[in-house]
Amino acid sequence: MSHSYQLIWFRQDLRIHDHAALWHATQTGPSLALVILSPEQWQQHDDAPIKIEFYLRQLQQLKQQLDQLNIPLLIQIIPLWKDLPDFFADLLQQLEIENVYANIELGVNELKRDQTIQQQLNQQQKEFTLFHDRTLFPVASIRNQSNSPYQVFGAFKKTCYQRLQHGLPQCYPAPQRQQAIRLDFSLLQHTDIQQLQHDYRKQIEHIHFTEWQVGEQFAFSLLDQFIDEHLADYKTARDLPAVSGTSQLSAYLNIGIISIRQCLQALFRQQHGHFEIQSEGQQTWLDELLWREFYQHILFDFPQVSKHQPFQPQTQKINWRDDPIALEKWQQGQTGIPIVDAGMRQMLATGWMHNRVRMICAMFLSKNLLIDWRKGEQWFMQHLIDGDLAANNGGWQWCASTGTDAVPYFRVFNPITQSQKFDPDGQYIRQWVPELAQLDSKIIHEPYAKNQALILDYPKPMVDLKLSRLRAIEAFKSH
């Protein structure tokens, strides 16, 4: 007797707990799972090798979890998304798929891809059901009184708070184990990902793997540890790059090892799931989660940010400097500004950079060097394990004063002042700029300031911070 199956297409959501598409599919009938790997598409999107390697390791964990649920997982390499409609046409015929389920992805290319596949499935009288799973609230559901999307974070946050007062979004349970399904995947050229994983691992041999374990249970333990041990001090500690004061969950949220709903539920566990803010740390982390939410909604409502365009169109005319040598010094952490160099080197060495330092590095490139923020945005995406289009673009456009609710163009971080304030003892600088490790904490932030004759194996500042700040203000003022 032949069976028809439900198909769950996993994308940036490699988990079995609190997974909307997985839950709904398995409630409907016997289910199969699919993961499509698209190396050429990843390259076009500037996905970092460390992020892809992390994804592939988590994919192996997901396969083990699905095996325990008797859900067969088909893994296919389809280099480019334009080939997906033909692939689905063949797949649905061979496996007698009734419906396809997936969680929505919000980038312009992803939405177009899904629209094309929707048309293909409709021609075959099949359903393609998409769920809002990456955000707390469905995109297009948070609107102002004019029924327009918010462009200012404060107003967006206020509406989110009002929605949360009515109840926190609930998590989906993991599905029950289903009866075993026997399928002959040999007809479909099932992919062994070990060679692909080996190829990406070779690209990042210099990076410290031990910092990035995979698995839902590990992500849960990180979340619990953060709530129990670091939340109380989060408001202050999150800005100190030398201490472990942040949740370290961004990479896990990005590929969906853990969900945003799970984070919110954990945050209000002591209040038994009720929206009652009882500490500064709790409110500060909630606001950080909502900044993430805000940029996801911006990505959907203002598709130009997916197309390398500034949110504020008038800033398109800014006369950015074309200086490949200066750009490379910034990329390699050789600017002569210790806090900037520490951040850039941390990213190259680990695939991650502290958020406060990301802002300092981004503003130094876009303001003090007056180099197009898009070059920095691309470099970050190519190296960050948590590289997310919405958050990365939002952060860069905020720092460059081209984005929604961005910092005013005349507000330019002084990286030395930032360094003295948030890394007062120079501990972070010493870790990532060892040439300066022996310097006293009073001079480590600006080693040549009082002694130009000081001999160090470290470059002198590539720009004068005051003059470059004025240059940036003039460039923005004229547009």
Coordinates of C-alpha atoms in Angstrom, one line a residue:
M1 CA 0.0 0.0 0.0
S2 CA 1.4 3.4 -1.0
H3 CA 1.6 6.3 1.5
S4 CA 1.7 10.0 1.1
Y5 CA 4.0 12.0 3.3
Q6 CA 4.4 15.4 4.8
L7 CA 7.8 17.0 4.0
I8 CA 9.5 19.4 6.5
W9 CA 12.1 21.6 4.8
F10 CA 14.7 22.6 7.4
R11 CA 16.5 25.8 6.6
Q12 CA 17.9 28.1 9.4
D13 CA 16.1 26.2 12.0
L14 CA 18.1 23.0 12.9
R15 CA 16.2 21.8 16.0
I16 CA 13.3 19.6 16.9
H17 CA 12.0 21.6 19.9
D18 CA 9.8 24.6 19.3
H19 CA 9.8 24.2 15.6
A20 CA 6.6 25.4 14.0
A21 CA 6.8 23.6 10.7
L22 CA 8.0 20.4 12.2
W23 CA 5.2 20.4 14.7
H24 CA 2.4 21.1 12.2
A25 CA 3.7 18.5 9.7
T26 CA 4.0 15.7 12.2
Q27 CA 0.5 16.5 13.5
T28 CA -0.8 16.0 10.0
G29 CA 0.7 12.7 9.1
P30 CA 3.8 10.6 8.5
S31 CA 6.7 13.0 7.9
L32 CA 10.0 13.2 6.1
A33 CA 12.6 15.9 6.5
L34 CA 14.7 17.7 3.9
V35 CA 17.8 19.9 4.1
I36 CA 19.2 21.5 0.9
L37 CA 22.8 22.7 0.9
S38 CA 23.7 25.4 -1.6
P39 CA 27.4 26.2 -1.6
E40 CA 27.4 28.7 -4.5
Q41 CA 24.4 30.5 -2.9
W42 CA 26.3 30.7 0.4
Q43 CA 29.2 32.3 -1.4
Q44 CA 27.0 34.8 -3.1
H45 CA 25.5 35.8 0.3
D46 CA 29.0 36.1 1.8
D47 CA 28.3 33.4 4.4
A48 CA 31.4 32.8 6.5
P49 CA 33.1 29.4 6.3
I50 CA 33.0 29.1 10.1
K51 CA 29.2 29.6 10.0
I52 CA 28.8 27.0 7.3
E53 CA 31.0 24.5 9.2
F54 CA 29.0 25.2 12.4
Y55 CA 25.8 24.6 10.4
L56 CA 27.0 21.3 9.0
R57 CA 28.0 20.0 12.4
Q58 CA 24.6 20.9 13.8
L59 CA 23.0 19.2 10.8
Q60 CA 24.6 15.9 12.0
Q61 CA 23.1 16.4 15.4
L62 CA 19.7 17.1 13.8
K63 CA 20.0 13.9 11.8
Q64 CA 20.5 11.9 15.0
Q65 CA 17.5 13.5 16.7
L66 CA 15.3 12.9 13.7
D67 CA 16.5 9.2 13.5
Q68 CA 15.2 8.8 17.1
L69 CA 11.8 10.1 15.9
N70 CA 11.8 7.8 12.9
I71 CA 11.8 10.8 10.6
P72 CA 14.1 10.1 7.6
L73 CA 16.3 13.0 6.6
L74 CA 17.2 13.6 3.0
I75 CA 20.2 15.9 2.4
Q76 CA 20.7 17.3 -1.1
I77 CA 23.3 19.6 -2.6
I78 CA 21.7 22.1 -5.0
P79 CA 24.4 24.7 -5.7
L80 CA 22.0 27.5 -6.7
W81 CA 18.4 28.2 -5.7
K82 CA 17.3 28.7 -9.3
D83 CA 17.5 24.9 -9.7
L84 CA 15.1 24.2 -6.8
P85 CA 11.7 24.2 -8.7
D86 CA 12.9 21.4 -10.9
F87 CA 14.3 19.5 -7.9
F88 CA 11.0 19.8 -6.0
A89 CA 9.0 18.7 -9.1
D90 CA 11.0 15.5 -9.2
L91 CA 11.1 14.9 -5.5
L92 CA 7.3 15.3 -5.0
Q93 CA 6.6 12.7 -7.7
Q94 CA 9.2 10.1 -6.5
L95 CA 8.3 10.3 -2.8
E96 CA 4.5 10.9 -3.0
I97 CA 4.7 14.1 -1.0
E98 CA 1.3 15.6 0.0
N99 CA 2.4 18.9 1.6
V100 CA 5.6 20.8 2.2
Y101 CA 6.2 22.7 5.4
A102 CA 8.9 25.3 6.2
N103 CA 9.6 28.3 8.4
I104 CA 9.7 31.7 6.6
E105 CA 13.0 33.3 5.8
L106 CA 12.9 37.1 5.4
G107 CA 15.5 38.1 2.9
V108 CA 14.5 39.3 -0.5
N109 CA 16.2 36.3 -2.3
E110 CA 14.7 33.9 0.2
L111 CA 11.2 35.2 -0.3
K112 CA 11.5 35.1 -4.1
R113 CA 12.8 31.6 -3.9
D114 CA 9.9 30.4 -1.8
Q115 CA 7.4 32.2 -4.1
T116 CA 8.8 30.4 -7.1
I117 CA 8.6 27.1 -5.3
Q118 CA 5.1 27.9 -4.2
Q119 CA 4.1 28.3 -7.8
Q120 CA 5.7 25.0 -8.7
L121 CA 3.9 23.1 -6.0
N122 CA 0.6 24.7 -6.9
Q123 CA 1.0 23.4 -10.4
Q124 CA 1.3 19.9 -8.9
Q125 CA -1.7 20.5 -6.7
K126 CA 0.5 20.4 -3.6
E127 CA 0.5 22.7 -0.6
F128 CA 3.5 24.8 0.6
T129 CA 2.8 26.0 4.1
L130 CA 5.0 28.6 5.7
F131 CA 5.2 29.5 9.4
H132 CA 6.5 32.5 11.2
D133 CA 9.2 31.0 13.4
R134 CA 12.2 33.3 13.3
T135 CA 10.6 36.2 15.1
L136 CA 8.4 36.6 18.2
F137 CA 5.7 38.2 16.2
P138 CA 4.8 37.6 12.6
V139 CA 6.3 40.2 10.3
A140 CA 3.8 42.7 9.1
S141 CA 1.8 42.2 12.4
I142 CA 3.5 45.0 14.4
R143 CA 2.2 48.3 12.9
N144 CA 1.7 51.9 14.0
Q145 CA -1.7 53.7 14.1
S146 CA -1.4 54.4 10.3
N147 CA -0.9 50.7 9.7
S148 CA 2.7 51.3 8.6
P149 CA 5.8 49.6 9.7
Y150 CA 7.7 51.2 12.6
Q151 CA 11.0 52.9 11.7
V152 CA 12.0 53.9 15.2
F153 CA 13.0 51.2 17.7
G154 CA 11.4 52.9 20.8
A155 CA 7.9 52.9 19.3
F156 CA 8.4 49.4 18.0
K157 CA 9.5 48.2 21.4
K158 CA 6.5 49.8 23.1
T159 CA 4.1 48.0 20.9
C160 CA 5.9 44.7 21.5
Y161 CA 5.6 45.3 25.2
Q162 CA 1.9 45.8 24.9
R163 CA 1.6 42.5 22.9
L164 CA 3.6 40.6 25.5
Q165 CA 1.3 41.9 28.2
H166 CA -1.3 39.7 26.7
G167 CA 0.9 36.6 27.0
L168 CA 4.3 35.3 25.9
P169 CA 4.5 33.4 22.6
Q170 CA 4.3 29.7 23.5
C171 CA 6.8 27.1 22.5
Y172 CA 5.9 24.0 20.4
P173 CA 6.8 20.6 22.0
A174 CA 9.1 18.2 20.1
P175 CA 7.0 15.8 18.1
Q176 CA 6.3 12.2 19.2
R177 CA 8.2 9.3 17.7
Q178 CA 6.4 8.1 14.5
Q179 CA 6.1 4.7 13.0
A180 CA 9.2 3.7 11.0
I181 CA 9.2 4.7 7.4
R182 CA 11.2 2.7 4.8
L183 CA 12.3 4.7 1.8
D184 CA 14.9 4.0 -0.9
F185 CA 16.9 7.3 -0.9
S186 CA 19.4 5.8 -3.4
L187 CA 17.2 7.0 -6.2
L188 CA 17.7 10.6 -5.0
Q189 CA 21.5 10.7 -4.7
H190 CA 21.4 11.3 -1.0
T191 CA 24.4 13.5 0.0
D192 CA 27.1 12.5 2.5
I193 CA 28.1 15.8 4.1
Q194 CA 31.4 14.7 5.6
Q195 CA 33.4 15.7 2.5
L196 CA 31.7 19.1 2.4
Q197 CA 32.3 19.6 6.1
H198 CA 36.0 18.6 5.6
D199 CA 36.3 21.2 2.8
Y200 CA 35.0 24.0 5.0
R201 CA 37.0 22.9 8.0
K202 CA 40.2 23.2 6.0
Q203 CA 39.3 26.8 5.3
I204 CA 39.2 27.7 9.0
E205 CA 42.0 25.6 10.4
H206 CA 43.3 28.6 12.3
I207 CA 40.0 29.1 14.2
H208 CA 39.4 27.8 17.8
F209 CA 36.8 25.1 17.3
T210 CA 36.3 24.3 21.0
E211 CA 34.5 27.6 21.6
W212 CA 31.6 26.6 19.4
Q213 CA 29.9 23.3 20.4
V214 CA 26.7 22.3 18.7
G215 CA 23.5 20.7 19.9
E216 CA 20.2 21.9 21.3
Q217 CA 21.2 20.7 24.8
F218 CA 24.4 22.7 24.8
A219 CA 22.4 25.8 23.6
F220 CA 19.9 25.2 26.4
S221 CA 22.8 25.0 29.0
L222 CA 24.3 28.2 27.7
L223 CA 20.9 29.9 28.0
D224 CA 20.3 28.6 31.5
Q225 CA 23.8 29.5 32.6
F226 CA 23.4 33.0 31.3
I227 CA 20.0 33.5 33.0
D228 CA 21.3 32.1 36.3
E229 CA 24.8 33.6 36.5
H230 CA 25.0 36.6 34.3
L231 CA 21.6 38.2 33.9
A232 CA 21.8 40.2 37.1
D233 CA 24.9 42.0 35.9
Y234 CA 24.0 42.1 32.3
K235 CA 23.2 45.8 32.0
T236 CA 26.8 46.7 32.9
A237 CA 28.8 43.5 32.0
R238 CA 27.5 43.3 28.4
D239 CA 29.6 46.3 27.5
L240 CA 32.9 44.9 28.9
P241 CA 34.7 42.9 26.2
A242 CA 37.2 41.4 28.6
V243 CA 34.5 39.6 30.6
S244 CA 32.0 36.9 29.7
G245 CA 29.0 39.2 30.2
T246 CA 26.8 38.4 27.1
S247 CA 24.7 35.3 26.4
Q248 CA 26.9 34.0 23.6
L249 CA 23.7 32.7 21.9
S250 CA 23.8 34.7 18.7
A251 CA 25.3 31.9 16.6
Y252 CA 22.7 29.4 18.0
L253 CA 19.8 31.7 17.3
N254 CA 21.1 32.5 13.8
I255 CA 20.9 28.9 12.5
G256 CA 18.0 28.0 14.8
I257 CA 19.6 25.6 17.3
I258 CA 17.5 27.5 19.8
S259 CA 14.5 29.7 19.2
I260 CA 13.7 33.3 20.1
R261 CA 10.6 32.0 21.9
Q262 CA 12.7 29.7 24.1
C263 CA 14.9 32.6 25.1
L264 CA 11.9 34.7 26.0
Q265 CA 10.3 31.9 28.1
A266 CA 13.6 31.3 29.9
L267 CA 13.9 35.1 30.6
F268 CA 10.5 35.0 32.4
R269 CA 10.8 31.6 34.0
Q270 CA 10.9 33.0 37.5
Q271 CA 7.6 34.8 36.7
H272 CA 6.1 31.5 35.6
G273 CA 5.8 32.8 32.0
H274 CA 4.1 36.1 32.9
F275 CA 5.4 39.3 31.4
E276 CA 6.7 41.0 34.6
I277 CA 10.0 42.8 34.3
Q278 CA 11.7 42.6 37.7
S279 CA 15.3 43.6 37.1
E280 CA 17.4 45.9 35.0
G281 CA 19.3 42.9 33.6
Q282 CA 16.0 41.3 32.5
Q283 CA 14.8 44.4 30.8
T284 CA 18.2 45.1 29.1
W285 CA 18.4 41.6 27.6
L286 CA 14.7 41.7 26.6
D287 CA 15.5 45.0 24.8
E288 CA 18.4 43.4 23.0
L289 CA 16.2 40.5 21.8
L290 CA 13.7 43.1 20.6
W291 CA 16.5 45.0 18.7
R292 CA 17.0 41.6 16.9
E293 CA 13.3 41.4 16.3
F294 CA 13.2 45.0 15.0
Y295 CA 15.9 44.4 12.4
Q296 CA 14.1 41.2 11.2
H297 CA 10.9 43.2 10.6
I298 CA 12.9 46.0 8.9
L299 CA 14.4 43.4 6.5
F300 CA 10.9 42.3 5.5
D301 CA 9.2 45.7 5.3
F302 CA 12.1 47.6 3.6
P303 CA 13.6 45.2 1.1
Q304 CA 16.1 47.8 -0.1
V305 CA 18.3 46.9 2.8
S306 CA 18.7 43.4 1.3
K307 CA 19.9 45.0 -1.9
H308 CA 23.0 46.8 -0.6
Q309 CA 21.1 50.1 -0.3
P310 CA 21.0 52.5 2.6
F311 CA 17.8 52.8 4.5
Q312 CA 18.0 56.5 4.2
P313 CA 18.2 57.1 0.5
Q314 CA 19.8 60.6 0.8
T315 CA 22.9 58.9 2.2
Q316 CA 23.5 57.1 -1.1
K317 CA 25.2 60.3 -2.3
I318 CA 27.9 60.4 0.4
N319 CA 31.3 60.5 -1.2
W320 CA 33.0 57.5 0.5
R321 CA 36.8 57.2 0.2
D322 CA 38.2 54.5 -2.1
D323 CA 41.3 53.4 -0.1
P324 CA 42.1 49.7 -0.4
I325 CA 45.2 50.0 1.7
A326 CA 43.3 51.6 4.6
L327 CA 40.6 49.0 4.2
E328 CA 43.1 46.2 4.5
K329 CA 44.7 47.6 7.6
W330 CA 41.3 47.7 9.2
Q331 CA 40.5 44.2 8.1
Q332 CA 43.7 42.8 9.5
G333 CA 43.7 44.7 12.7
Q334 CA 46.6 47.0 11.9
T335 CA 45.1 50.4 12.3
G336 CA 47.2 51.6 15.2
I337 CA 44.1 52.0 17.4
P338 CA 44.4 49.1 19.9
I339 CA 40.7 48.5 20.7
V340 CA 39.9 48.4 17.0
D341 CA 42.8 46.1 16.2
A342 CA 41.8 43.8 19.2
G343 CA 38.3 43.4 17.9
M344 CA 39.3 42.8 14.3
R345 CA 41.8 40.2 15.4
Q346 CA 39.4 38.5 17.7
M347 CA 37.0 38.0 14.8
L348 CA 39.7 36.6 12.5
A349 CA 40.9 34.2 15.3
T350 CA 37.5 33.0 16.6
G351 CA 34.7 34.0 14.2
W352 CA 33.1 36.2 16.8
M353 CA 33.5 39.7 18.1
H354 CA 32.1 41.4 21.2
N355 CA 29.1 43.6 20.3
R356 CA 30.4 46.8 21.9
V357 CA 33.6 46.3 19.9
R358 CA 31.7 45.6 16.7
M359 CA 30.2 49.1 17.1
I360 CA 33.6 50.7 17.7
C361 CA 35.1 49.0 14.7
A362 CA 32.2 49.8 12.4
M363 CA 32.1 53.4 13.3
F364 CA 35.9 53.7 12.9
L365 CA 35.6 52.4 9.4
S366 CA 32.6 54.3 8.3
K367 CA 33.4 57.6 10.1
N368 CA 37.1 58.0 10.8
L369 CA 38.2 56.2 7.6
L370 CA 35.1 57.4 5.7
I371 CA 35.1 54.0 3.9
D372 CA 31.7 52.7 2.6
W373 CA 29.9 50.8 5.4
R374 CA 29.0 48.1 2.8
K375 CA 32.6 47.0 2.6
G376 CA 32.7 46.5 6.4
E377 CA 29.3 44.8 6.4
Q378 CA 30.6 42.3 3.8
W379 CA 33.8 41.6 5.8
F380 CA 31.9 40.9 8.9
M381 CA 29.5 38.5 7.1
Q382 CA 32.5 36.7 5.6
H383 CA 34.0 36.1 9.0
L384 CA 31.3 35.9 11.7
I385 CA 29.9 32.6 12.9
D386 CA 26.7 34.5 13.8
G387 CA 26.5 36.5 10.6
D388 CA 22.8 37.4 10.1
L389 CA 21.8 39.7 7.3
A390 CA 19.2 41.6 9.3
A391 CA 21.3 42.1 12.4
N392 CA 24.6 42.7 10.6
N393 CA 23.0 45.2 8.1
G394 CA 21.1 46.9 10.9
G395 CA 24.1 47.3 13.1
W396 CA 26.3 48.6 10.3
Q397 CA 23.7 51.1 9.0
W398 CA 23.2 52.3 12.6
C399 CA 26.9 53.0 13.1
A400 CA 27.2 54.6 9.6
S401 CA 24.2 56.8 10.2
T402 CA 22.5 55.5 7.1
G403 CA 20.0 53.2 8.7
T404 CA 16.6 53.4 10.5
D405 CA 16.8 55.0 13.9
A406 CA 20.5 55.4 13.4
V407 CA 23.0 57.3 15.5
P408 CA 23.1 61.0 14.3
Y409 CA 25.9 61.5 11.8
F410 CA 27.7 64.0 14.1
R411 CA 27.9 61.5 16.9
V412 CA 31.2 59.7 16.3
F413 CA 32.5 57.3 18.9
N414 CA 36.1 58.1 20.0
P415 CA 37.6 54.6 20.1
I416 CA 40.2 55.6 22.7
T417 CA 37.5 56.9 25.1
Q418 CA 35.4 53.8 24.4
S419 CA 38.5 51.7 25.2
Q420 CA 39.3 53.5 28.4
K421 CA 35.7 53.2 29.5
F422 CA 34.9 49.6 28.7
D423 CA 38.3 48.0 28.9
P424 CA 39.9 50.2 31.6
D425 CA 42.7 47.7 32.5
G426 CA 43.5 46.9 28.9
Q427 CA 42.8 43.2 29.5
Y428 CA 40.9 42.7 26.2
I429 CA 43.6 44.5 24.3
R430 CA 46.4 42.5 25.9
Q431 CA 44.6 39.3 24.8
W432 CA 44.3 40.2 21.2
V433 CA 47.2 42.6 20.6
P434 CA 50.0 40.8 22.4
E435 CA 52.5 43.4 21.1
L436 CA 51.1 45.7 23.7
A437 CA 50.7 43.2 26.5
Q438 CA 53.6 44.7 28.6
L439 CA 52.3 48.2 28.5
D440 CA 50.9 49.9 31.6
S441 CA 47.1 50.2 31.5
K442 CA 47.3 54.0 31.5
I443 CA 49.0 54.1 28.1
I444 CA 47.9 50.8 26.4
H445 CA 44.8 52.5 24.9
E446 CA 46.9 55.1 23.1
P447 CA 50.5 53.9 23.3
Y448 CA 52.1 56.7 21.2
A449 CA 50.1 59.6 22.6
K450 CA 52.7 60.8 25.1
N451 CA 55.8 59.3 23.6
Q452 CA 56.1 59.4 19.8
A453 CA 59.6 58.0 20.1
L454 CA 58.3 54.8 21.8
I455 CA 59.6 51.8 19.9
L456 CA 57.0 49.0 19.6
D457 CA 56.3 46.3 17.1
Y458 CA 52.9 48.0 16.5
P459 CA 51.8 50.6 14.0
K460 CA 51.1 54.2 14.8
P461 CA 47.5 55.4 14.4
M462 CA 46.6 55.5 10.7
V463 CA 44.4 58.6 11.1
D464 CA 44.1 61.6 13.5
L465 CA 40.9 60.9 15.3
K466 CA 39.8 64.5 15.7
L467 CA 40.5 65.5 12.1
S468 CA 38.9 62.4 10.7
R469 CA 35.8 62.9 12.8
L470 CA 35.5 66.5 11.4
R471 CA 36.0 65.1 7.8
A472 CA 33.2 62.6 8.3
I473 CA 30.8 65.3 9.7
E474 CA 31.5 67.5 6.7
A475 CA 30.9 64.6 4.3
F476 CA 27.5 63.8 5.9
K477 CA 26.5 67.4 6.3
S478 CA 26.8 68.1 2.6
H479 CA 24.2 65.4 1.9

